[in-house]
Short mmCIF file of C-alpha atoms in Angstrom, two decimals:
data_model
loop_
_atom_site.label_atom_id
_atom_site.label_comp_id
_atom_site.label_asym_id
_atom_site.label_seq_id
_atom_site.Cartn_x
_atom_site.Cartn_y
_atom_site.Cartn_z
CA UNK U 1 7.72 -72.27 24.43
CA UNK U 2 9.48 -68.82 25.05
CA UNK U 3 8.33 -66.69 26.93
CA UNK U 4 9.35 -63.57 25.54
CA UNK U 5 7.99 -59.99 26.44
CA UNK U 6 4.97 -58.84 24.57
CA UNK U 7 5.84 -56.19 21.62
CA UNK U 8 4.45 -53.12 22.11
CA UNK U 9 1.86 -52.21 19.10
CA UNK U 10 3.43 -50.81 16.26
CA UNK U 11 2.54 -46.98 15.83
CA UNK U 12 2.36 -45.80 12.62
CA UNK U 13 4.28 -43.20 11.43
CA UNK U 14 4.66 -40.55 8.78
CA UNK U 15 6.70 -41.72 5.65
CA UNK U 16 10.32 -40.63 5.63
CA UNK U 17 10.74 -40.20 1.77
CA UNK U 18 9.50 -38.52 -0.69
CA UNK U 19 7.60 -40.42 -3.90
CA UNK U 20 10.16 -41.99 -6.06
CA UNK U 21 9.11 -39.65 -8.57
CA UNK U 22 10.06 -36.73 -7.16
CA UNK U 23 13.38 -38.14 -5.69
CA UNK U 24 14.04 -38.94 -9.55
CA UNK U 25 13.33 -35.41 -10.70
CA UNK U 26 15.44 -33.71 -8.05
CA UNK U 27 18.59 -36.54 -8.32
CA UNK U 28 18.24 -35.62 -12.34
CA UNK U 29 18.75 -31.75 -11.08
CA UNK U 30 21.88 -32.71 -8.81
CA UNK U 31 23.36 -34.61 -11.91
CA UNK U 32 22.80 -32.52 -14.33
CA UNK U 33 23.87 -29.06 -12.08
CA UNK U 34 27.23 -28.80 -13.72
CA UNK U 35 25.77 -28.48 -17.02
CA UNK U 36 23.09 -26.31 -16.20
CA UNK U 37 25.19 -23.93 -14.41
CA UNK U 38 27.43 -23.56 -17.45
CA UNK U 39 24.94 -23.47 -19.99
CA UNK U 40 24.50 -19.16 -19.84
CA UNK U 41 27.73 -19.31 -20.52
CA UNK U 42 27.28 -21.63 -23.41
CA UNK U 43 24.84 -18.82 -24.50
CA UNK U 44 27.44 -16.07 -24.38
CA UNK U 45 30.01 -17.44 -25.88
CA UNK U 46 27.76 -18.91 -28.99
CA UNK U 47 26.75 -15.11 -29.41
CA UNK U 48 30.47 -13.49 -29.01
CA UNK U 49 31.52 -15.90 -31.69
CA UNK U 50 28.79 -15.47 -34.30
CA UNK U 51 29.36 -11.49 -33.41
CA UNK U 52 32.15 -11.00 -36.19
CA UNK U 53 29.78 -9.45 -38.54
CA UNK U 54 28.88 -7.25 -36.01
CA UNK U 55 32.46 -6.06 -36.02
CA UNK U 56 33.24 -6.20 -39.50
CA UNK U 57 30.34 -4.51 -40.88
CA UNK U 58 28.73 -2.40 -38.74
CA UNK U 59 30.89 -1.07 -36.33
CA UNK U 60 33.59 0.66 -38.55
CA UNK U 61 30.97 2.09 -40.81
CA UNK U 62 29.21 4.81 -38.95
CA UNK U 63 30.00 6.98 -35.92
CA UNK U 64 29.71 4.72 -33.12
CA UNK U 65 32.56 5.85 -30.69
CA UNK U 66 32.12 8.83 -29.74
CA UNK U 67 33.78 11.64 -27.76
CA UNK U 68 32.01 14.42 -26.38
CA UNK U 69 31.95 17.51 -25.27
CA UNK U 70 30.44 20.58 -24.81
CA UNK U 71 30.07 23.98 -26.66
CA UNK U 72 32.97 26.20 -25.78
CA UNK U 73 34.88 23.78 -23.60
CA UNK U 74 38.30 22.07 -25.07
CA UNK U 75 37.91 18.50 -26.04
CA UNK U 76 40.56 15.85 -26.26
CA UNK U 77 40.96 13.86 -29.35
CA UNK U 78 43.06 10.58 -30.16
CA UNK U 79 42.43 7.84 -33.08
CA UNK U 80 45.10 5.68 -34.64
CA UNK U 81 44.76 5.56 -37.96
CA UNK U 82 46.81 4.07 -41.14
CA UNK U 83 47.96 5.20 -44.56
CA UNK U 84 50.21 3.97 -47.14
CA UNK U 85 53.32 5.19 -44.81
CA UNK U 86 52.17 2.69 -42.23
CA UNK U 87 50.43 3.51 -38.52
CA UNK U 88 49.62 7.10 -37.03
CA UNK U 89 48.42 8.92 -34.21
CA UNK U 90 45.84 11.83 -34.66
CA UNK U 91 46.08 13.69 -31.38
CA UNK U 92 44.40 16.86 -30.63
CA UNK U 93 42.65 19.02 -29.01
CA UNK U 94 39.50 20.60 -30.43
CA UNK U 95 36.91 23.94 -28.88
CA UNK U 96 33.97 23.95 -31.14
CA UNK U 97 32.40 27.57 -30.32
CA UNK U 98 28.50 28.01 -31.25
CA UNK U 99 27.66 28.14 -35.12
CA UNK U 100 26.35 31.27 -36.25
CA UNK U 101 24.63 32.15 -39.78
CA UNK U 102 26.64 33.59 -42.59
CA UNK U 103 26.53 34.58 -46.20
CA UNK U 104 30.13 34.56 -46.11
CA UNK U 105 32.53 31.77 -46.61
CA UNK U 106 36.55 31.76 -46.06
CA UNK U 107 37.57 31.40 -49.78
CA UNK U 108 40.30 28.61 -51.01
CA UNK U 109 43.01 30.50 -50.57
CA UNK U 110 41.47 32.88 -47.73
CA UNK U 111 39.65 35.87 -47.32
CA UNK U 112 35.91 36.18 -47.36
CA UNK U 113 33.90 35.38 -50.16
CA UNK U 114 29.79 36.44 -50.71
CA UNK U 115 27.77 33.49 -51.16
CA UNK U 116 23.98 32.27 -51.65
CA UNK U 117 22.82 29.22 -50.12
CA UNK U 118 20.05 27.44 -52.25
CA UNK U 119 16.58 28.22 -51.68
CA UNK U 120 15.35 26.70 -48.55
CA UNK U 121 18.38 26.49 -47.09
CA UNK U 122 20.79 29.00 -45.06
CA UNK U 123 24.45 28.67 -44.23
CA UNK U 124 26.27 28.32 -40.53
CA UNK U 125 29.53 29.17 -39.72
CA UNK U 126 31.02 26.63 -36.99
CA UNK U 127 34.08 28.01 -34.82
CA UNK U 128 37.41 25.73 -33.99
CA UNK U 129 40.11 26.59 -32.22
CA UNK U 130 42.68 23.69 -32.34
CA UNK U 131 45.80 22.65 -30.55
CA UNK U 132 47.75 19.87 -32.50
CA UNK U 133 51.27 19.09 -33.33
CA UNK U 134 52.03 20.37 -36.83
CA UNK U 135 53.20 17.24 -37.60
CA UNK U 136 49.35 15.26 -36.84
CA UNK U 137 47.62 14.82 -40.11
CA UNK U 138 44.44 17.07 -40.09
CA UNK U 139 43.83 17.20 -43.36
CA UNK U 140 40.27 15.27 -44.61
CA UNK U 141 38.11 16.43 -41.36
CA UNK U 142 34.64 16.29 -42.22
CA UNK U 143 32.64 18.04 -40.14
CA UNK U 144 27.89 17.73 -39.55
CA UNK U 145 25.74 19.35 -37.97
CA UNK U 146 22.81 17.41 -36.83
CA UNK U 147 19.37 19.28 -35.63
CA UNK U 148 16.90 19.09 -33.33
CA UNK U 149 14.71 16.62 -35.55
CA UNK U 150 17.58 13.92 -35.67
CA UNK U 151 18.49 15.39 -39.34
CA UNK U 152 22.45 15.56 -40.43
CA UNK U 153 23.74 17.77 -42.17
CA UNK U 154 27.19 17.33 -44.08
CA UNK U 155 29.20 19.77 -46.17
CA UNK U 156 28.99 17.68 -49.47
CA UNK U 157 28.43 19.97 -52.15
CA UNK U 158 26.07 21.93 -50.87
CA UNK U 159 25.07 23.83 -53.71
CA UNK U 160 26.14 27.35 -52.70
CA UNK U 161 26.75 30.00 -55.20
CA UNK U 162 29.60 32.14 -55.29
CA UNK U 163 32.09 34.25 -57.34
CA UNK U 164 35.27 32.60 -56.25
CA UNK U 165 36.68 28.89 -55.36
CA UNK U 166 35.54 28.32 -51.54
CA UNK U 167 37.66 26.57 -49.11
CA UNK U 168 37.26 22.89 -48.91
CA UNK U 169 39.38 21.79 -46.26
CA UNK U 170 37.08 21.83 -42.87
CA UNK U 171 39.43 21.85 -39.50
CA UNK U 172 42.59 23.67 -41.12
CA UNK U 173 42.99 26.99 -41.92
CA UNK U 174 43.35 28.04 -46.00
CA UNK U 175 46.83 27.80 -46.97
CA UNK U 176 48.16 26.51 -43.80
CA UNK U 177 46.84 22.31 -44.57
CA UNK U 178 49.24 20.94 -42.84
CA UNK U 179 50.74 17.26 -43.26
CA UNK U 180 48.40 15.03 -45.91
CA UNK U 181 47.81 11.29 -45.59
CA UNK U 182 49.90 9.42 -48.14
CA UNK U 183 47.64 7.53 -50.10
CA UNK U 184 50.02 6.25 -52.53
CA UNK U 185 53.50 5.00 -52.65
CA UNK U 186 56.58 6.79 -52.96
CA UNK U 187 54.38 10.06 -52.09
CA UNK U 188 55.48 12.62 -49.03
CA UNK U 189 53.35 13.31 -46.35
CA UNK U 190 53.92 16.67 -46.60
CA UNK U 191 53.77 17.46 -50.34
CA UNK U 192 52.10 20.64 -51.49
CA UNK U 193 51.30 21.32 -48.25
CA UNK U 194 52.02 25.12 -46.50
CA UNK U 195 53.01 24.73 -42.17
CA UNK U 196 50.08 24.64 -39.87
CA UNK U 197 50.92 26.20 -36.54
CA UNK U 198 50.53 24.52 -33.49
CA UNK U 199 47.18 26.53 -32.02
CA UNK U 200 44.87 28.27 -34.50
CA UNK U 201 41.49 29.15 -35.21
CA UNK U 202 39.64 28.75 -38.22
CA UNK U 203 35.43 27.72 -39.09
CA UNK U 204 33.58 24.97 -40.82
CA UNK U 205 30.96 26.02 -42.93
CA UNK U 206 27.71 23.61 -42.88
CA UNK U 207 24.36 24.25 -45.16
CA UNK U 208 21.20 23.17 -43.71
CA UNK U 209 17.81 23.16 -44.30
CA UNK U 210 16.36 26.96 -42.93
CA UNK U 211 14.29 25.26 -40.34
CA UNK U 212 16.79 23.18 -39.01
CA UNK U 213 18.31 24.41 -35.34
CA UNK U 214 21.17 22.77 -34.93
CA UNK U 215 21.81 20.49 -31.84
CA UNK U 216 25.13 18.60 -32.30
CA UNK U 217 27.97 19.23 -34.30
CA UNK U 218 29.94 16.26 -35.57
CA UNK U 219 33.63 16.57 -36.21
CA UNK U 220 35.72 13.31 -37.72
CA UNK U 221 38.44 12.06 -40.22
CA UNK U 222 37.95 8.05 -39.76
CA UNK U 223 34.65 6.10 -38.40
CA UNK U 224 34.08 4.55 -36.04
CA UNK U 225 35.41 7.41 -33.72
CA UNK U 226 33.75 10.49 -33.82
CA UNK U 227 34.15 13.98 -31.79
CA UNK U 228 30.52 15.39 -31.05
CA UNK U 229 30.02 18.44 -29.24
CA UNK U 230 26.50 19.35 -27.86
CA UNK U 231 24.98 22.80 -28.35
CA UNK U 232 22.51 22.70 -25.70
CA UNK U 233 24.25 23.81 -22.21
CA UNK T 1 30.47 -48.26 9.47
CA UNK T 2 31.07 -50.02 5.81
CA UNK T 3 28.21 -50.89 3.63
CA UNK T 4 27.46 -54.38 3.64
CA UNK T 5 29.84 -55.91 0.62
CA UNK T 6 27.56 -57.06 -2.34
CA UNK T 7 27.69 -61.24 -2.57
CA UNK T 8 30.04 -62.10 -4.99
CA UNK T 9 28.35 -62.99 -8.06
CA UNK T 10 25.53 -61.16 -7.14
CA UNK T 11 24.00 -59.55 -10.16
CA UNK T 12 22.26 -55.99 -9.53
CA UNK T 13 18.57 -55.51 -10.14
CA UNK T 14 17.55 -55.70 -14.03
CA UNK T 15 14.61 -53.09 -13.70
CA UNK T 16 17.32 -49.66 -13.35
CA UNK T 17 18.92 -51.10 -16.58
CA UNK T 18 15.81 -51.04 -18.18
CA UNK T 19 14.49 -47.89 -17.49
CA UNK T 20 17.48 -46.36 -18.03
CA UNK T 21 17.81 -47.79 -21.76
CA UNK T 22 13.84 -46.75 -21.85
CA UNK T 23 14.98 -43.27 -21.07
CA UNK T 24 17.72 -43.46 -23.33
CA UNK T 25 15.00 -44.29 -26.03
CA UNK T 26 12.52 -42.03 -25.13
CA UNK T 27 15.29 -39.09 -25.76
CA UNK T 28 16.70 -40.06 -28.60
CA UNK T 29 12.42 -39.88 -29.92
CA UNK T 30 12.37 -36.70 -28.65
CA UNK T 31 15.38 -35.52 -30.84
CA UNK T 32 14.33 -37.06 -33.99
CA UNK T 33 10.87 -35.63 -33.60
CA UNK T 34 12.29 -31.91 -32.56
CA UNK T 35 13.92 -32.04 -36.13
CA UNK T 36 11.24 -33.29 -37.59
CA UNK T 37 9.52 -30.50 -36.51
CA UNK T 38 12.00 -27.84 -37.27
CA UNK T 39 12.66 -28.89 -40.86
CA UNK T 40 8.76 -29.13 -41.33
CA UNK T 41 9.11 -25.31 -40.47
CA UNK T 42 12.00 -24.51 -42.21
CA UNK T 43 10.47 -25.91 -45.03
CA UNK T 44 7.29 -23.69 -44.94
CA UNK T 45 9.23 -20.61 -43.65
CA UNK T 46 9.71 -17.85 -46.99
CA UNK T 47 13.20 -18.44 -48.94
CA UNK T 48 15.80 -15.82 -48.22
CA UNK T 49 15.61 -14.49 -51.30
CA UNK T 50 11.66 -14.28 -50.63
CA UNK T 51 12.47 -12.82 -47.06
CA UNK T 52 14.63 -10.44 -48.10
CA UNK T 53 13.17 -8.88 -50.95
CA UNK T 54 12.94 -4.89 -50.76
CA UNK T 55 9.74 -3.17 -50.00
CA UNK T 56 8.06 -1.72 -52.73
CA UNK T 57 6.49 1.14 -53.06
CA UNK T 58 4.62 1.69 -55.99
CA UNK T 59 3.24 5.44 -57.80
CA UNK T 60 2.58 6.89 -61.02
CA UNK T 61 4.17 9.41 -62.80
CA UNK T 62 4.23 12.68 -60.33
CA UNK T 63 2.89 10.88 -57.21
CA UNK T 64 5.65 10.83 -54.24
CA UNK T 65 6.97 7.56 -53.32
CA UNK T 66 7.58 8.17 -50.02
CA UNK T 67 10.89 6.24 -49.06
CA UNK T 68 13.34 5.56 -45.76
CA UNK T 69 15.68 7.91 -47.35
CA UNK T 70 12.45 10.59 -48.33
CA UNK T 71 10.33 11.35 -50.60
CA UNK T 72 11.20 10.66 -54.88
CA UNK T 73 8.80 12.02 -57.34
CA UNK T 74 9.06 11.19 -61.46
CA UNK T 75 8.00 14.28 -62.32
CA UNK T 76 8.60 13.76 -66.32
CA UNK T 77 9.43 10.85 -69.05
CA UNK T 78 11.78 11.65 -71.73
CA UNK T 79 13.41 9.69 -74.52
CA UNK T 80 15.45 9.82 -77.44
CA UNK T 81 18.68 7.96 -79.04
CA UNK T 82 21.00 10.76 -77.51
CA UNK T 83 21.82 12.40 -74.14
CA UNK T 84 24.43 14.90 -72.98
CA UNK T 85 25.95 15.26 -69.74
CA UNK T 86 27.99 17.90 -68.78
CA UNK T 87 31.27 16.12 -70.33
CA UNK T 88 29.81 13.57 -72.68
CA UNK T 89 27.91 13.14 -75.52
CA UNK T 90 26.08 9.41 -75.64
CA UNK T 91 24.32 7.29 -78.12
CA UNK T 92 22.48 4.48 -78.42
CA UNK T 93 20.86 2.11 -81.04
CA UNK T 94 18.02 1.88 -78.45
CA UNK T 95 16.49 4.54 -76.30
CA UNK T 96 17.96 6.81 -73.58
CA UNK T 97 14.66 6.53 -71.12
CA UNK T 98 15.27 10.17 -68.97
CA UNK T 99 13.04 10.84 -65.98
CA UNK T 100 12.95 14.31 -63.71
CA UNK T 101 13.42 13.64 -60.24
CA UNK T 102 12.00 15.38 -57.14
CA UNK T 103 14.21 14.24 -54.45
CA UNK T 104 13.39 15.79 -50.78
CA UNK T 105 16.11 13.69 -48.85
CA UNK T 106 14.95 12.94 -44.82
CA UNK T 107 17.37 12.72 -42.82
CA UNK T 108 20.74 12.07 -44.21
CA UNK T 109 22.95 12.91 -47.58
CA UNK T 110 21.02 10.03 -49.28
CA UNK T 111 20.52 10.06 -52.86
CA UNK T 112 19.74 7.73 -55.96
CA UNK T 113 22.04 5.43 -57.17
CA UNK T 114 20.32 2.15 -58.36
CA UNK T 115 17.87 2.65 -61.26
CA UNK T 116 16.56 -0.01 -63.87
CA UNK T 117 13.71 -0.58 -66.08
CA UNK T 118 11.39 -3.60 -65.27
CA UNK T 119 9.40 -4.97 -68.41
CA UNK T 120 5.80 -6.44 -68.21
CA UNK T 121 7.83 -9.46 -69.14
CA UNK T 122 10.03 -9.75 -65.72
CA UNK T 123 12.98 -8.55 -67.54
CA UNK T 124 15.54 -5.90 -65.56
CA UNK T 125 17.70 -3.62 -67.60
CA UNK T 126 19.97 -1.33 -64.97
CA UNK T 127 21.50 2.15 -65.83
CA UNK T 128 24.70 0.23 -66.43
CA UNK T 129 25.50 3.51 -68.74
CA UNK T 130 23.18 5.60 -67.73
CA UNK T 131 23.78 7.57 -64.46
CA UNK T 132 21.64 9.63 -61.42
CA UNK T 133 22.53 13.28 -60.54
CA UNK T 134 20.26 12.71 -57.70
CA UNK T 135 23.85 12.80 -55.35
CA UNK T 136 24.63 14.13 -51.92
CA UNK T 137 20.26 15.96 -51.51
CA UNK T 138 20.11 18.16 -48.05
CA UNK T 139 18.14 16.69 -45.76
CA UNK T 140 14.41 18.59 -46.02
CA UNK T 141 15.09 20.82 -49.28
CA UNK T 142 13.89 19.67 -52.58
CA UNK T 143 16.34 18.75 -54.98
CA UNK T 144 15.76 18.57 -58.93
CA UNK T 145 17.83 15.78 -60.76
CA UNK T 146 17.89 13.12 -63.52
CA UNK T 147 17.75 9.73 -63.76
CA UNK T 148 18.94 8.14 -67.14
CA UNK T 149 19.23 4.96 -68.84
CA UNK T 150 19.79 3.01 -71.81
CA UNK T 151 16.78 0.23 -72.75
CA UNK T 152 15.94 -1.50 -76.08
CA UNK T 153 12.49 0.58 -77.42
CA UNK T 154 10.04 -2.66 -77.30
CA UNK T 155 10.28 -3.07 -73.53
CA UNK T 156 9.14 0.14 -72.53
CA UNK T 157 5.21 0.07 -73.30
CA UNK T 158 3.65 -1.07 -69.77
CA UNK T 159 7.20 -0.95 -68.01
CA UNK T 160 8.31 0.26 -64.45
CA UNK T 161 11.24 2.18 -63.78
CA UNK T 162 12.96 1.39 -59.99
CA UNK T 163 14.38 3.89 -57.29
CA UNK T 164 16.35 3.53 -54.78
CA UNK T 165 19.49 5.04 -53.03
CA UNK T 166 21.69 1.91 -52.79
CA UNK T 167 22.91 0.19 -56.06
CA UNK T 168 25.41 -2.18 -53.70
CA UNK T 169 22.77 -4.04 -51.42
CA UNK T 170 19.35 -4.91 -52.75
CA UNK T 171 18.36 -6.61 -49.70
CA UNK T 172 15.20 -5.35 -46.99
CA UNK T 173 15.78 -1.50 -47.60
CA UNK T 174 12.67 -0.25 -49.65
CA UNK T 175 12.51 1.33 -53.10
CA UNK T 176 10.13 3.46 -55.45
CA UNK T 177 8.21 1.55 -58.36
CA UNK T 178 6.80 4.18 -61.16
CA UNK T 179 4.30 2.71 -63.76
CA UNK T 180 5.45 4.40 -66.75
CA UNK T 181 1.47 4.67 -67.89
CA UNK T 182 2.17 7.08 -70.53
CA UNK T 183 4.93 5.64 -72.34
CA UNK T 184 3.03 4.04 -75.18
CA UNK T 185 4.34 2.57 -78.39
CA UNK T 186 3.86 6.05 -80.08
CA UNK T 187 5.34 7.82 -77.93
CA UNK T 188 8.35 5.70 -77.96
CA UNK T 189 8.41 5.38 -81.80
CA UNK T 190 8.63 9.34 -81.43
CA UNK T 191 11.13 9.36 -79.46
CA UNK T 192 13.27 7.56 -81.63
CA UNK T 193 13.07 9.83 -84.26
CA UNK T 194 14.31 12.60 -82.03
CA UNK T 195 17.69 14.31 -83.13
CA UNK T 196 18.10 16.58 -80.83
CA UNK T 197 20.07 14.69 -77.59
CA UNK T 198 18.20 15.61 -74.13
CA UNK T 199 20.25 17.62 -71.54
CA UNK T 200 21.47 16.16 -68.64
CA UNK T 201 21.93 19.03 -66.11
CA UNK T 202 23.71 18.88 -62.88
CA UNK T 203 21.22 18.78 -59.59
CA UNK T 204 19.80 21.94 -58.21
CA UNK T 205 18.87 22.18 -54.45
CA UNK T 206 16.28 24.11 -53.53
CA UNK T 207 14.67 23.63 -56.53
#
């Protein structure tokens, strides 16, 4: 018979582990990190690629790039845009001045011509001075003026009466158009057109409703991209 | 120091196996039963057609529908064989149905370009060759215009005629519905007797 030293009594002590639950859940964490770590990115990728509409559809149909400015203070234009001659560059630079009210409107081939807005309604007379190659096609601005209320107002037949053609063309002076897009083959860019010069000055005329106090004015040939000059200093 | 090396032809411990093929199980449940449930809502969800149907918004004769794009008022019925527009003279075996518009535009250049007669019957006839001159309104100034189209006589009594700006895109956007109450089997049979064609004038803002 040994006779070996006497054990001391076991103490007892706290467990060491967790409950093999737990250790399941958080192993199932560590495994699965990777994944979980990549799966925001899953998200943003799923949403760029089912975006297209987005880009198709509503992007290029409304004014959603805009450049802006401020009343009386030069603003810098570019947009690449295509025609039936291939790829151009519209590069300018625009001042819209304040708009003012009018009863008189440049005629189509210049000069001032008397005119009555429709009842309800009252005419504004927006000033642009432009500097732009005589070569940049200018021809087909369109030009709004949007109020205080979130209303826009666009020179699309606005009903006025008068006793002579009115001018049609927005951002180029009567009888000076300038260079037109070529919208079919075999046409010149510059057909029936008279030389613009390089810097001029010449108004848009807008009709709006008589209440309406203009806020913005919008100035564009192409959407999505847009020139819009504030009114309000 | 090296783990212990596992006896050869050991085998390891059946239970992990098992749970992990009862896991395995368990999720694949899960997965059938998530589509179960999705294509029991799917199922009960509206149709697109359903869920895209414009909002309607329905008046009588000279009551303003008031729209997105503003407010549209039928302000008067008129029929008969013939119409002329500014450049054209047209005729029909049936009836050119003619309505006066009040259009007082919201916010944008918005005007009318879809218009078609509904019959009590569920029948659509569009202004296929008929027209609007409600183009291009100013936003807050009442504009007076006309609305024209062609429609066989018998479907009018108890019809609707439909407004709306976009003729492209029926979907979601809303539209005005006007209960043509008045237009009664006499009045149509009147109508067609007319020889004189109605006028169709251009617009006038600030009417």
């Amino acid at each position: 018979m040994s006779t070996a030293d006497p054990q001391p009594p076991t103490t007892p002590t706290a467990p060491t582990t967790s409950a093999p639950g737990a250790h399941a859940t958080a192993s199932w964490w560590r495994r699965q990190r990777r994944g979980l770590l990549l799966l925001p990115l899953a998200m943003v990728v799923a949403l760029l690629a089912s975006s297209s509409r987005v880009h198709l559809f509503w992007w290029p149909s409304g004014p959603h790039d805009r450049v802006t400015g401020s009343v009386g203070a030069p603003v810098r234009f570019a947009q690449e845009w295509v025609d039936k001659a291939g790829t151009h560059q519209r590069k300018l630079t625009v001042t819209v001045g304040t708009p003012e009210q009018t009863t008189e409107h440049e005629g189509l081939t210049g000069g001032a011509v008397q005119v009555t807005p429709p009842n309800g309604s009252v005419l504004w007379r927006i000033p642009l001075t432009v500097e732009a190659d005589p070569s940049v096609v200018l021809f087909g601005c369109k030009v709004a003026l949007i109020d205080a209320r979130g209303r826009t107002f666009t020179a699309l037949d606005p009903g006025l009466k008068s006793g002579r053609a009115l001018k049609t063309q927005q951002c180029v002076p009567a009888m000076q158009l300038g260079p037109r897009p070529v919208v079919y083959q075999g046409m010149s860019q510059d057909q029936d057109t008279l030389n613009r010069p390089k810097n001029y000055q010449t108004f848009a005329y807008v009709v709006t409703a008589a209440d309406a106090r203009p806020s913005t004015v919008r100035l564009w040939w192409d959407y999505p991209t847009v020139i819009e000059v504030s009114l309000t200093p | 120091m090296s783990a212990p090396a596992e006896a050869p032809g050991a085998e390891r411990p059946a239970l992990p196996r098992r749970a992990n093929r009862r896991q395995s199980l368990g999720a694949a449940a899960l997965v059938l039963v998530a589509l179960a449930v999705g294509r029991f809502v799917t199922d009960r969800l509206p149709t697109d057609e359903l869920a895209t149907r414009p909002f309607e918004r329905h008046v009588s004769v000279g009551q303003a529908a008031h729209l997105r794009i503003g407010d549209v008022t039928v302000t008067q019925v008129r029929g008969a064989p013939e119409v002329s527009t500014t450049t054209q003279l047209l005729t029909t075996p049936g009836i050119w149905l003619v309505t006066d518009v009040r259009l007082t535009a919201a916010s944008e250049a918005l005007g009318i370009s879809y218009a078609a007669v509904r019959s009590p019957d569920g029948r659509t006839w569009t202004a296929a060759r008929g027209g609007s001159t409600c183009a291009a309104p100013l936003p807050g100034v009442p504009m007076a215009c006309t609305v024209y189209l062609d429609v066989p006589p018998e479907v009018l009594p108890g019809a609707e005629l439909v407004l709306r700006w976009n003729n492209i895109d029926l979907r979601n956007d809303d539209q005005a519905v006007i209960r043509l109450d008045d237009v009664t089997p006499g009045k149509v049979a009147t109508w067609r007797t007319a020889t004189e064609p109605i006028l169709i004038p251009p617009s006038r803002t600030g009417a």
